[in-house]
PDB file of C-alpha atoms in Angstrom:
ATOM      1  CA  MET A   1      -2.889   4.530  20.423  1.00 93.00           C
ATOM      2  CA  ILE A   2      -4.330   4.086  17.177  1.00 97.00           C
ATOM      3  CA  ILE A   3      -6.848   1.899  16.069  1.00 98.00           C
ATOM      4  CA  SER A   4      -7.660   0.958  12.713  1.00 98.00           C
ATOM      5  CA  VAL A   5     -10.975  -0.809  11.399  1.00 98.00           C
ATOM      6  CA  ALA A   6     -10.520  -2.325   8.274  1.00 97.00           C
ATOM      7  CA  SER A   7     -12.285  -5.404   5.955  1.00 94.00           C
ATOM      8  CA  GLY A   8     -11.588  -7.506   3.169  1.00 88.00           C
ATOM      9  CA  LYS A   9     -14.838  -6.546   1.585  1.00 88.00           C
ATOM     10  CA  GLY A  10     -17.229  -3.441   1.705  1.00 88.00           C
ATOM     11  CA  GLY A  11     -20.542  -3.725   3.425  1.00 88.00           C
ATOM     12  CA  THR A  12     -18.918  -5.255   6.053  1.00 92.00           C
ATOM     13  CA  GLY A  13     -20.018  -3.114   8.640  1.00 93.00           C
ATOM     14  CA  LYS A  14     -16.741  -1.235   8.899  1.00 95.00           C
ATOM     15  CA  THR A  15     -17.743   2.206   9.250  1.00 95.00           C
ATOM     16  CA  LEU A  16     -20.816   1.312  12.042  1.00 94.00           C
ATOM     17  CA  VAL A  17     -17.978  -0.106  14.678  1.00 96.00           C
ATOM     18  CA  ALA A  18     -15.164   2.960  13.584  1.00 97.00           C
ATOM     19  CA  THR A  19     -17.967   5.385  14.359  1.00 96.00           C
ATOM     20  CA  SER A  20     -19.842   3.620  17.569  1.00 95.00           C
ATOM     21  CA  LEU A  21     -16.431   3.186  18.994  1.00 95.00           C
ATOM     22  CA  ALA A  22     -15.894   6.146  18.856  1.00 95.00           C
ATOM     23  CA  LEU A  23     -19.055   7.816  20.351  1.00 93.00           C
ATOM     24  CA  SER A  24     -18.925   5.607  23.053  1.00 93.00           C
ATOM     25  CA  LEU A  25     -15.398   6.612  24.135  1.00 91.00           C
ATOM     26  CA  LYS A  26     -16.876   9.866  23.458  1.00 86.00           C
ATOM     27  CA  GLU A  27     -19.324   9.444  26.526  1.00 75.00           C
ATOM     28  CA  GLU A  28     -16.500   8.070  28.776  1.00 76.00           C
ATOM     29  CA  SER A  29     -14.905  11.816  28.187  1.00 68.00           C
ATOM     30  CA  LYS A  30     -12.024   9.735  26.850  1.00 77.00           C
ATOM     31  CA  LYS A  31     -10.189  11.913  23.808  1.00 91.00           C
ATOM     32  CA  VAL A  32     -10.746  10.722  20.673  1.00 95.00           C
ATOM     33  CA  GLN A  33     -10.089  11.529  17.522  1.00 97.00           C
ATOM     34  CA  LEU A  34     -11.528   9.666  13.894  1.00 97.00           C
ATOM     35  CA  LEU A  35      -9.778   9.863  10.777  1.00 98.00           C
ATOM     36  CA  ASP A  36     -11.935   8.728   7.819  1.00 98.00           C
ATOM     37  CA  CYS A  37      -9.024   7.599   5.089  1.00 98.00           C
ATOM     38  CA  ASP A  38     -11.865   6.004   2.926  1.00 97.00           C
ATOM     39  CA  VAL A  39     -11.524   8.839   0.545  1.00 97.00           C
ATOM     40  CA  GLU A  40     -13.116   7.370  -2.505  1.00 96.00           C
ATOM     41  CA  GLU A  41     -16.320   7.411  -0.656  1.00 94.00           C
ATOM     42  CA  PRO A  42     -15.786   8.835   2.765  1.00 96.00           C
ATOM     43  CA  ASN A  43     -18.982   8.913   4.646  1.00 95.00           C
ATOM     44  CA  ASP A  44     -18.410   9.052   8.877  1.00 96.00           C
ATOM     45  CA  HIS A  45     -19.462  12.329   8.624  1.00 96.00           C
ATOM     46  CA  VAL A  46     -23.031  11.011   7.904  1.00 95.00           C
ATOM     47  CA  PHE A  47     -22.980   9.430  11.327  1.00 95.00           C
ATOM     48  CA  LEU A  48     -21.614  12.036  13.496  1.00 95.00           C
ATOM     49  CA  ARG A  49     -22.456  15.517  11.647  1.00 95.00           C
ATOM     50  CA  PRO A  50     -19.495  16.968  12.767  1.00 96.00           C
ATOM     51  CA  LYS A  51     -18.916  21.135  12.060  1.00 97.00           C
ATOM     52  CA  ILE A  52     -16.625  21.433   9.937  1.00 97.00           C
ATOM     53  CA  ALA A  53     -13.566  24.184  10.901  1.00 97.00           C
ATOM     54  CA  GLY A  54     -11.417  23.734   8.171  1.00 97.00           C
ATOM     55  CA  SER A  55      -9.925  22.444   4.984  1.00 97.00           C
ATOM     56  CA  ARG A  56      -6.844  22.004   2.276  1.00 96.00           C
ATOM     57  CA  ALA A  57      -6.476  20.899  -0.734  1.00 97.00           C
ATOM     58  CA  VAL A  58      -3.894  17.859  -1.454  1.00 97.00           C
ATOM     59  CA  SER A  59      -1.713  18.426  -4.264  1.00 95.00           C
ATOM     60  CA  ILE A  60       1.017  15.867  -5.987  1.00 94.00           C
ATOM     61  CA  LEU A  61       3.703  16.903  -8.153  1.00 94.00           C
ATOM     62  CA  VAL A  62       3.585  15.805 -11.717  1.00 95.00           C
ATOM     63  CA  PRO A  63       6.203  15.993 -14.246  1.00 96.00           C
ATOM     64  CA  ARG A  64       6.085  18.948 -17.110  1.00 95.00           C
ATOM     65  CA  VAL A  65       8.509  18.570 -20.347  1.00 96.00           C
ATOM     66  CA  ASP A  66      10.206  21.153 -21.839  1.00 96.00           C
ATOM     67  CA  GLU A  67      11.086  19.536 -25.354  1.00 91.00           C
ATOM     68  CA  ASP A  68      13.271  22.535 -26.323  1.00 94.00           C
ATOM     69  CA  LYS A  69      15.887  21.188 -24.290  1.00 96.00           C
ATOM     70  CA  CYS A  70      14.700  16.917 -24.492  1.00 96.00           C
ATOM     71  CA  THR A  71      16.773  15.062 -26.803  1.00 95.00           C
ATOM     72  CA  TYR A  72      14.424  12.117 -26.689  1.00 96.00           C
ATOM     73  CA  CYS A  73      16.780   9.839 -25.357  1.00 96.00           C
ATOM     74  CA  GLY A  74      13.685   8.000 -23.190  1.00 95.00           C
ATOM     75  CA  LYS A  75      15.574   7.566 -19.755  1.00 95.00           C
ATOM     76  CA  CYS A  76      12.303   9.104 -17.896  1.00 96.00           C
ATOM     77  CA  ALA A  77      10.474   6.429 -19.512  1.00 96.00           C
ATOM     78  CA  GLN A  78      12.327   3.807 -18.436  1.00 96.00           C
ATOM     79  CA  ALA A  79      12.899   4.999 -14.657  1.00 94.00           C
ATOM     80  CA  CYS A  80       8.875   5.265 -14.272  1.00 95.00           C
ATOM     81  CA  ALA A  81       7.625   2.416 -12.349  1.00 93.00           C
ATOM     82  CA  TYR A  82       4.321   3.688 -13.107  1.00 93.00           C
ATOM     83  CA  HIS A  83       3.981   4.259 -16.806  1.00 94.00           C
ATOM     84  CA  ALA A  84       3.719   7.717 -16.475  1.00 95.00           C
ATOM     85  CA  ILE A  85       5.476   9.100 -19.155  1.00 96.00           C
ATOM     86  CA  ALA A  86       6.422   7.627 -22.416  1.00 96.00           C
ATOM     87  CA  VAL A  87       8.766   9.333 -25.367  1.00 96.00           C
ATOM     88  CA  LEU A  88       7.520   8.185 -28.759  1.00 94.00           C
ATOM     89  CA  GLY A  89       9.921   9.540 -31.648  1.00 93.00           C
ATOM     90  CA  ASN A  90      10.305  13.316 -30.870  1.00 93.00           C
ATOM     91  CA  HIS A  91       7.229  13.153 -28.903  1.00 93.00           C
ATOM     92  CA  VAL A  92       7.284  13.022 -25.003  1.00 95.00           C
ATOM     93  CA  LEU A  93       3.465  12.196 -23.843  1.00 96.00           C
ATOM     94  CA  THR A  94       2.445  12.369 -19.754  1.00 95.00           C
ATOM     95  CA  PHE A  95      -0.097  10.684 -18.014  1.00 94.00           C
ATOM     96  CA  PRO A  96      -0.729  13.106 -14.622  1.00 92.00           C
ATOM     97  CA  GLN A  97      -3.175  10.391 -13.266  1.00 89.00           C
ATOM     98  CA  LEU A  98      -0.708   7.517 -13.548  1.00 91.00           C
ATOM     99  CA  CYS A  99       1.598   9.772 -11.742  1.00 92.00           C
ATOM    100  CA  HIS A 100       2.740   8.920  -8.126  1.00 90.00           C
ATOM    101  CA  GLY A 101       4.797  11.948  -7.451  1.00 90.00           C
ATOM    102  CA  CYS A 102       7.939  10.401  -7.034  1.00 91.00           C
ATOM    103  CA  GLY A 103      10.284  12.865  -8.977  1.00 94.00           C
ATOM    104  CA  ALA A 104      12.728   9.963 -10.977  1.00 95.00           C
ATOM    105  CA  CYS A 105      11.986  11.063 -14.049  1.00 95.00           C
ATOM    106  CA  SER A 106      13.198  14.604 -13.213  1.00 94.00           C
ATOM    107  CA  TYR A 107      15.873  13.645 -10.941  1.00 95.00           C
ATOM    108  CA  LEU A 108      17.430  10.961 -13.857  1.00 95.00           C
ATOM    109  CA  CYS A 109      16.988  13.376 -17.251  1.00 96.00           C
ATOM    110  CA  PRO A 110      20.211  14.016 -18.484  1.00 95.00           C
ATOM    111  CA  GLU A 111      19.508  17.126 -19.751  1.00 96.00           C
ATOM    112  CA  LYS A 112      17.709  18.438 -17.021  1.00 96.00           C
ATOM    113  CA  ALA A 113      14.249  18.971 -19.357  1.00 96.00           C
ATOM    114  CA  ILE A 114      11.487  17.379 -17.088  1.00 96.00           C
ATOM    115  CA  SER A 115      10.204  20.434 -13.812  1.00 96.00           C
ATOM    116  CA  GLU A 116       7.687  19.315 -11.418  1.00 95.00           C
ATOM    117  CA  GLU A 117       4.039  21.653 -11.472  1.00 95.00           C
ATOM    118  CA  SER A 118       1.617  20.827  -8.749  1.00 95.00           C
ATOM    119  CA  ARG A 119      -1.789  19.012  -9.439  1.00 94.00           C
ATOM    120  CA  GLU A 120      -4.425  19.093  -6.753  1.00 95.00           C
ATOM    121  CA  THR A 121      -6.087  15.227  -6.420  1.00 95.00           C
ATOM    122  CA  GLY A 122      -8.483  16.047  -3.322  1.00 97.00           C
ATOM    123  CA  ILE A 123      -9.141  17.446   0.094  1.00 98.00           C
ATOM    124  CA  VAL A 124      -8.453  17.223   3.522  1.00 98.00           C
ATOM    125  CA  GLU A 125     -11.324  18.599   5.627  1.00 98.00           C
ATOM    126  CA  TRP A 126     -11.180  18.492   9.671  1.00 98.00           C
ATOM    127  CA  GLY A 127     -13.907  19.798  12.605  1.00 97.00           C
ATOM    128  CA  HIS A 128     -15.513  18.473  16.219  1.00 95.00           C
ATOM    129  CA  SER A 129     -18.597  16.714  16.876  1.00 92.00           C
ATOM    130  CA  ASP A 130     -19.934  16.948  20.232  1.00 83.00           C
ATOM    131  CA  GLY A 131     -16.252  16.071  21.738  1.00 88.00           C
ATOM    132  CA  VAL A 132     -14.768  13.938  19.196  1.00 94.00           C
ATOM    133  CA  ASP A 133     -12.710  15.368  16.483  1.00 96.00           C
ATOM    134  CA  PHE A 134     -12.804  14.679  13.034  1.00 97.00           C
ATOM    135  CA  ILE A 135     -10.847  14.192  10.048  1.00 98.00           C
ATOM    136  CA  HIS A 136     -11.678  13.140   6.649  1.00 98.00           C
ATOM    137  CA  GLY A 137     -10.315  13.137   3.034  1.00 98.00           C
ATOM    138  CA  LYS A 138     -12.005  13.596  -0.082  1.00 98.00           C
ATOM    139  CA  LEU A 139     -10.396  12.246  -3.502  1.00 97.00           C
ATOM    140  CA  THR A 140     -11.668  14.540  -6.523  1.00 95.00           C
ATOM    141  CA  VAL A 141     -13.862  12.599  -8.525  1.00 93.00           C
ATOM    142  CA  GLY A 142     -12.155  10.592 -11.681  1.00 89.00           C
ATOM    143  CA  GLU A 143      -8.781  10.442  -9.718  1.00 90.00           C
ATOM    144  CA  ALA A 144      -7.268   7.359  -9.328  1.00 86.00           C
ATOM    145  CA  MET A 145      -4.709   7.660  -6.761  1.00 89.00           C
ATOM    146  CA  ALA A 146      -6.101   7.377  -2.945  1.00 95.00           C
ATOM    147  CA  PRO A 147      -2.797   6.405  -1.252  1.00 94.00           C
ATOM    148  CA  PRO A 148      -1.287  11.015  -1.290  1.00 94.00           C
ATOM    149  CA  VAL A 149      -4.942  11.832   0.033  1.00 97.00           C
ATOM    150  CA  ILE A 150      -4.518   8.923   2.843  1.00 98.00           C
ATOM    151  CA  ARG A 151      -1.318  10.104   3.698  1.00 96.00           C
ATOM    152  CA  LYS A 152      -2.772  13.387   4.199  1.00 97.00           C
ATOM    153  CA  VAL A 153      -5.426  12.891   6.275  1.00 98.00           C
ATOM    154  CA  LYS A 154      -2.818  10.964   8.959  1.00 98.00           C
ATOM    155  CA  GLU A 155      -0.779  13.495   9.069  1.00 97.00           C
ATOM    156  CA  TYR A 156      -3.341  15.233  11.548  1.00 96.00           C
ATOM    157  CA  THR A 157      -3.212  11.921  13.533  1.00 95.00           C
ATOM    158  CA  SER A 158      -3.095  13.068  17.423  1.00 91.00           C
ATOM    159  CA  SER A 159      -0.267  12.248  19.620  1.00 88.00           C
ATOM    160  CA  ASP A 160      -2.756  12.390  22.677  1.00 87.00           C
ATOM    161  CA  GLY A 161      -5.503  10.385  23.081  1.00 90.00           C
ATOM    162  CA  THR A 162      -7.533   7.136  21.091  1.00 95.00           C
ATOM    163  CA  VAL A 163      -7.048   7.116  17.208  1.00 97.00           C
ATOM    164  CA  ILE A 164      -9.931   5.574  15.117  1.00 97.00           C
ATOM    165  CA  ILE A 165      -8.852   5.362  11.590  1.00 98.00           C
ATOM    166  CA  ASP A 166     -11.596   4.095   9.190  1.00 98.00           C
ATOM    167  CA  VAL A 167      -9.771   2.157   6.375  1.00 97.00           C
ATOM    168  CA  PRO A 168     -10.614   2.156   2.714  1.00 96.00           C
ATOM    169  CA  PRO A 169     -12.184  -1.581   2.306  1.00 95.00           C
ATOM    170  CA  GLY A 170     -10.074  -4.571   0.247  1.00 94.00           C
ATOM    171  CA  THR A 171      -6.534  -4.930   0.265  1.00 95.00           C
ATOM    172  CA  SER A 172      -5.252  -2.703  -2.104  1.00 94.00           C
ATOM    173  CA  CYS A 173      -2.032   0.054  -2.091  1.00 94.00           C
ATOM    174  CA  PRO A 174      -4.421   2.775  -0.355  1.00 96.00           C
ATOM    175  CA  VAL A 175      -6.216  -0.207   2.554  1.00 97.00           C
ATOM    176  CA  VAL A 176      -1.645  -0.607   3.539  1.00 97.00           C
ATOM    177  CA  GLU A 177      -1.517   2.881   3.228  1.00 97.00           C
ATOM    178  CA  ALA A 178      -4.029   3.091   5.977  1.00 98.00           C
ATOM    179  CA  VAL A 179      -3.395   1.022   8.431  1.00 98.00           C
ATOM    180  CA  ASN A 180       0.465   1.212   8.370  1.00 97.00           C
ATOM    181  CA  GLY A 181       1.704   2.671  11.521  1.00 96.00           C
ATOM    182  CA  SER A 182      -1.319   1.363  13.847  1.00 97.00           C
ATOM    183  CA  ASP A 183      -1.155  -0.128  17.289  1.00 97.00           C
ATOM    184  CA  PHE A 184      -3.763  -2.629  16.319  1.00 98.00           C
ATOM    185  CA  CYS A 185      -6.228  -3.204  13.527  1.00 98.00           C
ATOM    186  CA  LEU A 186      -9.818  -4.286  13.864  1.00 98.00           C
ATOM    187  CA  LEU A 187     -11.418  -6.663  10.960  1.00 98.00           C
ATOM    188  CA  VAL A 188     -14.903  -6.352  10.017  1.00 97.00           C
ATOM    189  CA  THR A 189     -15.840  -9.520   8.650  1.00 96.00           C
ATOM    190  CA  GLU A 190     -19.133 -11.419   8.079  1.00 95.00           C
ATOM    191  CA  PRO A 191     -19.631 -15.082   8.685  1.00 95.00           C
ATOM    192  CA  THR A 192     -20.582 -15.665   4.446  1.00 93.00           C
ATOM    193  CA  PRO A 193     -17.696 -17.903   2.463  1.00 93.00           C
ATOM    194  CA  PHE A 194     -17.206 -14.133   0.698  1.00 93.00           C
ATOM    195  CA  GLY A 195     -16.509 -12.700   4.221  1.00 93.00           C
ATOM    196  CA  LEU A 196     -14.026 -15.652   5.282  1.00 95.00           C
ATOM    197  CA  ASN A 197     -12.291 -15.068   2.058  1.00 96.00           C
ATOM    198  CA  ASP A 198     -11.767 -11.638   2.055  1.00 96.00           C
ATOM    199  CA  LEU A 199     -10.784 -12.377   6.193  1.00 96.00           C
ATOM    200  CA  SER A 200      -8.419 -14.330   5.098  1.00 97.00           C
ATOM    201  CA  LEU A 201      -6.584 -11.829   2.556  1.00 96.00           C
ATOM    202  CA  ALA A 202      -7.041  -9.018   5.326  1.00 97.00           C
ATOM    203  CA  VAL A 203      -5.352 -10.968   7.693  1.00 97.00           C
ATOM    204  CA  ALA A 204      -1.835 -11.890   5.403  1.00 97.00           C
ATOM    205  CA  MET A 205      -2.153  -8.512   4.848  1.00 97.00           C
ATOM    206  CA  VAL A 206      -1.594  -7.063   8.713  1.00 97.00           C
ATOM    207  CA  ARG A 207       0.674  -9.007   9.642  1.00 96.00           C
ATOM    208  CA  GLU A 208       2.798  -8.557   6.715  1.00 97.00           C
ATOM    209  CA  LEU A 209       2.340  -5.067   7.923  1.00 97.00           C
ATOM    210  CA  ASN A 210       3.275  -6.128  11.478  1.00 96.00           C
ATOM    211  CA  VAL A 211       0.227  -4.797  13.051  1.00 97.00           C
ATOM    212  CA  PRO A 212      -1.771  -7.624  15.421  1.00 96.00           C
ATOM    213  CA  CYS A 213      -5.199  -7.504  14.929  1.00 97.00           C
ATOM    214  CA  GLY A 214      -8.527  -8.792  16.193  1.00 98.00           C
ATOM    215  CA  VAL A 215     -11.711  -9.563  14.648  1.00 98.00           C
ATOM    216  CA  VAL A 216     -15.672  -7.891  14.611  1.00 97.00           C
ATOM    217  CA  LEU A 217     -18.025 -10.615  14.005  1.00 97.00           C
ATOM    218  CA  ASN A 218     -21.278  -8.855  11.940  1.00 95.00           C
ATOM    219  CA  ARG A 219     -24.349  -9.549  11.178  1.00 94.00           C
ATOM    220  CA  ALA A 220     -24.119 -12.885  12.994  1.00 94.00           C
ATOM    221  CA  GLY A 221     -26.902 -15.665  13.134  1.00 88.00           C
ATOM    222  CA  VAL A 222     -26.803 -16.412   9.353  1.00 83.00           C
ATOM    223  CA  GLY A 223     -24.333 -18.218   7.184  1.00 80.00           C
ATOM    224  CA  ASP A 224     -22.575 -20.472   9.089  1.00 88.00           C
ATOM    225  CA  SER A 225     -19.468 -21.430  11.615  1.00 93.00           C
ATOM    226  CA  LYS A 226     -16.587 -21.524   9.137  1.00 95.00           C
ATOM    227  CA  VAL A 227     -15.332 -17.761  10.133  1.00 96.00           C
ATOM    228  CA  GLU A 228     -15.283 -18.288  14.049  1.00 96.00           C
ATOM    229  CA  GLU A 229     -13.340 -21.914  13.069  1.00 96.00           C
ATOM    230  CA  TYR A 230     -10.816 -20.103  10.968  1.00 97.00           C
ATOM    231  CA  CYS A 231     -10.126 -17.495  13.838  1.00 97.00           C
ATOM    232  CA  LYS A 232      -9.843 -20.167  16.501  1.00 97.00           C
ATOM    233  CA  LYS A 233      -7.366 -22.124  14.386  1.00 97.00           C
ATOM    234  CA  GLU A 234      -5.559 -19.053  13.185  1.00 97.00           C
ATOM    235  CA  ASN A 235      -5.233 -17.711  17.214  1.00 96.00           C
ATOM    236  CA  ILE A 236      -7.016 -14.318  16.160  1.00 97.00           C
ATOM    237  CA  PRO A 237      -9.230 -13.241  18.823  1.00 97.00           C
ATOM    238  CA  VAL A 238     -12.955 -12.295  17.986  1.00 97.00           C
ATOM    239  CA  LEU A 239     -13.415  -9.620  20.216  1.00 97.00           C
ATOM    240  CA  LEU A 240     -16.871  -8.503  19.527  1.00 97.00           C
ATOM    241  CA  THR A 241     -19.874 -10.391  17.689  1.00 96.00           C
ATOM    242  CA  ILE A 242     -22.949  -8.078  16.223  1.00 96.00           C
ATOM    243  CA  PRO A 243     -26.234  -9.898  15.591  1.00 95.00           C
ATOM    244  CA  LEU A 244     -28.114  -9.674  12.551  1.00 93.00           C
ATOM    245  CA  ASP A 245     -30.937  -7.426  13.831  1.00 93.00           C
ATOM    246  CA  THR A 246     -33.603  -5.176  11.767  1.00 94.00           C
ATOM    247  CA  GLU A 247     -33.427  -2.843  14.365  1.00 94.00           C
ATOM    248  CA  ILE A 248     -29.865  -2.173  13.848  1.00 93.00           C
ATOM    249  CA  ALA A 249     -30.090  -2.074   9.984  1.00 92.00           C
ATOM    250  CA  ARG A 250     -33.003   0.353  10.260  1.00 95.00           C
ATOM    251  CA  LEU A 251     -31.068   2.471  12.667  1.00 94.00           C
ATOM    252  CA  TYR A 252     -27.635   2.711   9.796  1.00 91.00           C
ATOM    253  CA  SER A 253     -30.111   3.330   7.261  1.00 93.00           C
ATOM    254  CA  ARG A 254     -31.341   6.690   9.228  1.00 94.00           C
ATOM    255  CA  GLY A 255     -27.472   7.618   9.683  1.00 93.00           C
ATOM    256  CA  ILE A 256     -27.918   6.928  13.484  1.00 93.00           C
ATOM    257  CA  THR A 257     -25.400   4.482  14.921  1.00 91.00           C
ATOM    258  CA  LEU A 258     -25.124   1.672  17.202  1.00 92.00           C
ATOM    259  CA  ALA A 259     -23.840   3.537  20.250  1.00 91.00           C
ATOM    260  CA  GLU A 260     -26.289   6.110  19.562  1.00 91.00           C
ATOM    261  CA  GLY A 261     -29.376   4.288  18.922  1.00 94.00           C
ATOM    262  CA  MET A 262     -28.805   1.485  21.175  1.00 95.00           C
ATOM    263  CA  PRO A 263     -27.138   3.010  24.244  1.00 93.00           C
ATOM    264  CA  GLU A 264     -26.777  -0.496  25.613  1.00 94.00           C
ATOM    265  CA  TRP A 265     -23.832  -1.271  23.208  1.00 95.00           C
ATOM    266  CA  LYS A 266     -21.877   1.527  24.509  1.00 94.00           C
ATOM    267  CA  GLU A 267     -20.499  -1.244  26.972  1.00 94.00           C
ATOM    268  CA  GLY A 268     -19.506  -3.431  24.506  1.00 95.00           C
ATOM    269  CA  PHE A 269     -17.502  -1.167  22.509  1.00 95.00           C
ATOM    270  CA  LEU A 270     -16.121  -0.175  25.921  1.00 94.00           C
ATOM    271  CA  SER A 271     -15.086  -3.378  26.819  1.00 95.00           C
ATOM    272  CA  LEU A 272     -13.703  -4.066  23.114  1.00 96.00           C
ATOM    273  CA  LEU A 273     -11.445  -0.948  23.566  1.00 95.00           C
ATOM    274  CA  GLU A 274      -9.997  -2.655  26.898  1.00 95.00           C
ATOM    275  CA  ARG A 275      -9.571  -6.172  25.396  1.00 96.00           C
ATOM    276  CA  ILE A 276      -7.825  -3.919  22.345  1.00 97.00           C
ATOM    277  CA  GLN A 277      -5.202  -2.635  25.065  1.00 95.00           C
ATOM    278  CA  GLU A 278      -4.796  -5.748  27.093  1.00 95.00           C
ATOM    279  CA  LEU A 279      -3.607  -7.282  24.014  1.00 95.00           C
ATOM    280  CA  VAL A 280      -1.325  -4.577  22.622  1.00 95.00           C
ATOM    281  CA  ASN A 281       0.130  -4.696  25.410  1.00 93.00           C
ATOM    282  CA  GLU A 282       0.655  -8.194  26.669  1.00 90.00           C
ATOM    283  CA  ARG A 283       2.534  -8.006  22.521  1.00 88.00           C
ATOM    284  CA  ALA A 284       5.091  -5.197  23.889  1.00 87.00           C
ATOM    285  CA  SER A 285       5.697  -7.255  27.057  1.00 85.00           C
ATOM    286  CA  ARG A 286       6.735  -9.981  24.280  1.00 82.00           C
ATOM    287  CA  VAL A 287       8.623  -8.255  22.188  1.00 78.00           C
ATOM    288  CA  LYS A 288      10.639  -6.862  25.256  1.00 74.00           C
ATOM    289  CA  ARG A 289      11.311 -10.081  26.416  1.00 70.00           C
TER     290      ARG A 289
END
């Protein structure tokens, strides 16, 4: 089963939940894999301290124009939905950092004046952390295109055991890329107006992707009850509640997960997995009927 851990905004405790869930499953001798797809600022490695066994560069194909063949007809610029190529008089300008590597410009060029060359945008690293298979991606500083790196990380998804994906914050393209294909999405939020607003955006996103979801309510005890009221109204289960606790914050600031620093929470995370499995099975039964 593939479980993505997402949030409508940053700083809600997504990494806390993803790493603690992975470590709790490991303690039960379950096969678990953690993919950190928050490639712009990956930090799961800070908590799991994995031994990195290998790495691989991530590249996309970008256009290269042979102006000796080019007639400056502009069809390449018309075809590019991302404005990564422009024709100005007798000059062709390319903007590699805007390019999505779709290849439309080279395919549609009537003079075959456009070829493609590889441009590195990040790396993927993999390794192990005491029973947890670990993979993360790192987007090169200054690059704008996270999805190609996320796709490469997800290529390492195991077909065995439980796969946990730590998703980037928000609801933009990198989040959609990371969540897509999951069996279930855990949405981590907090009981504040900002938490509720961004949770509603995240719920709309996962529903569009047809991925079932549940909520982890972090820092409970502050704010109000509007998040819980929203979940009840939208028939979204609140699967785990984590209180606002200075000890949890203290552990987190030292790079210690909840499951590691407060072992009594392991049962809570194992129960969380059981509840997710029940919800996924119930949904599968409804689909079959």
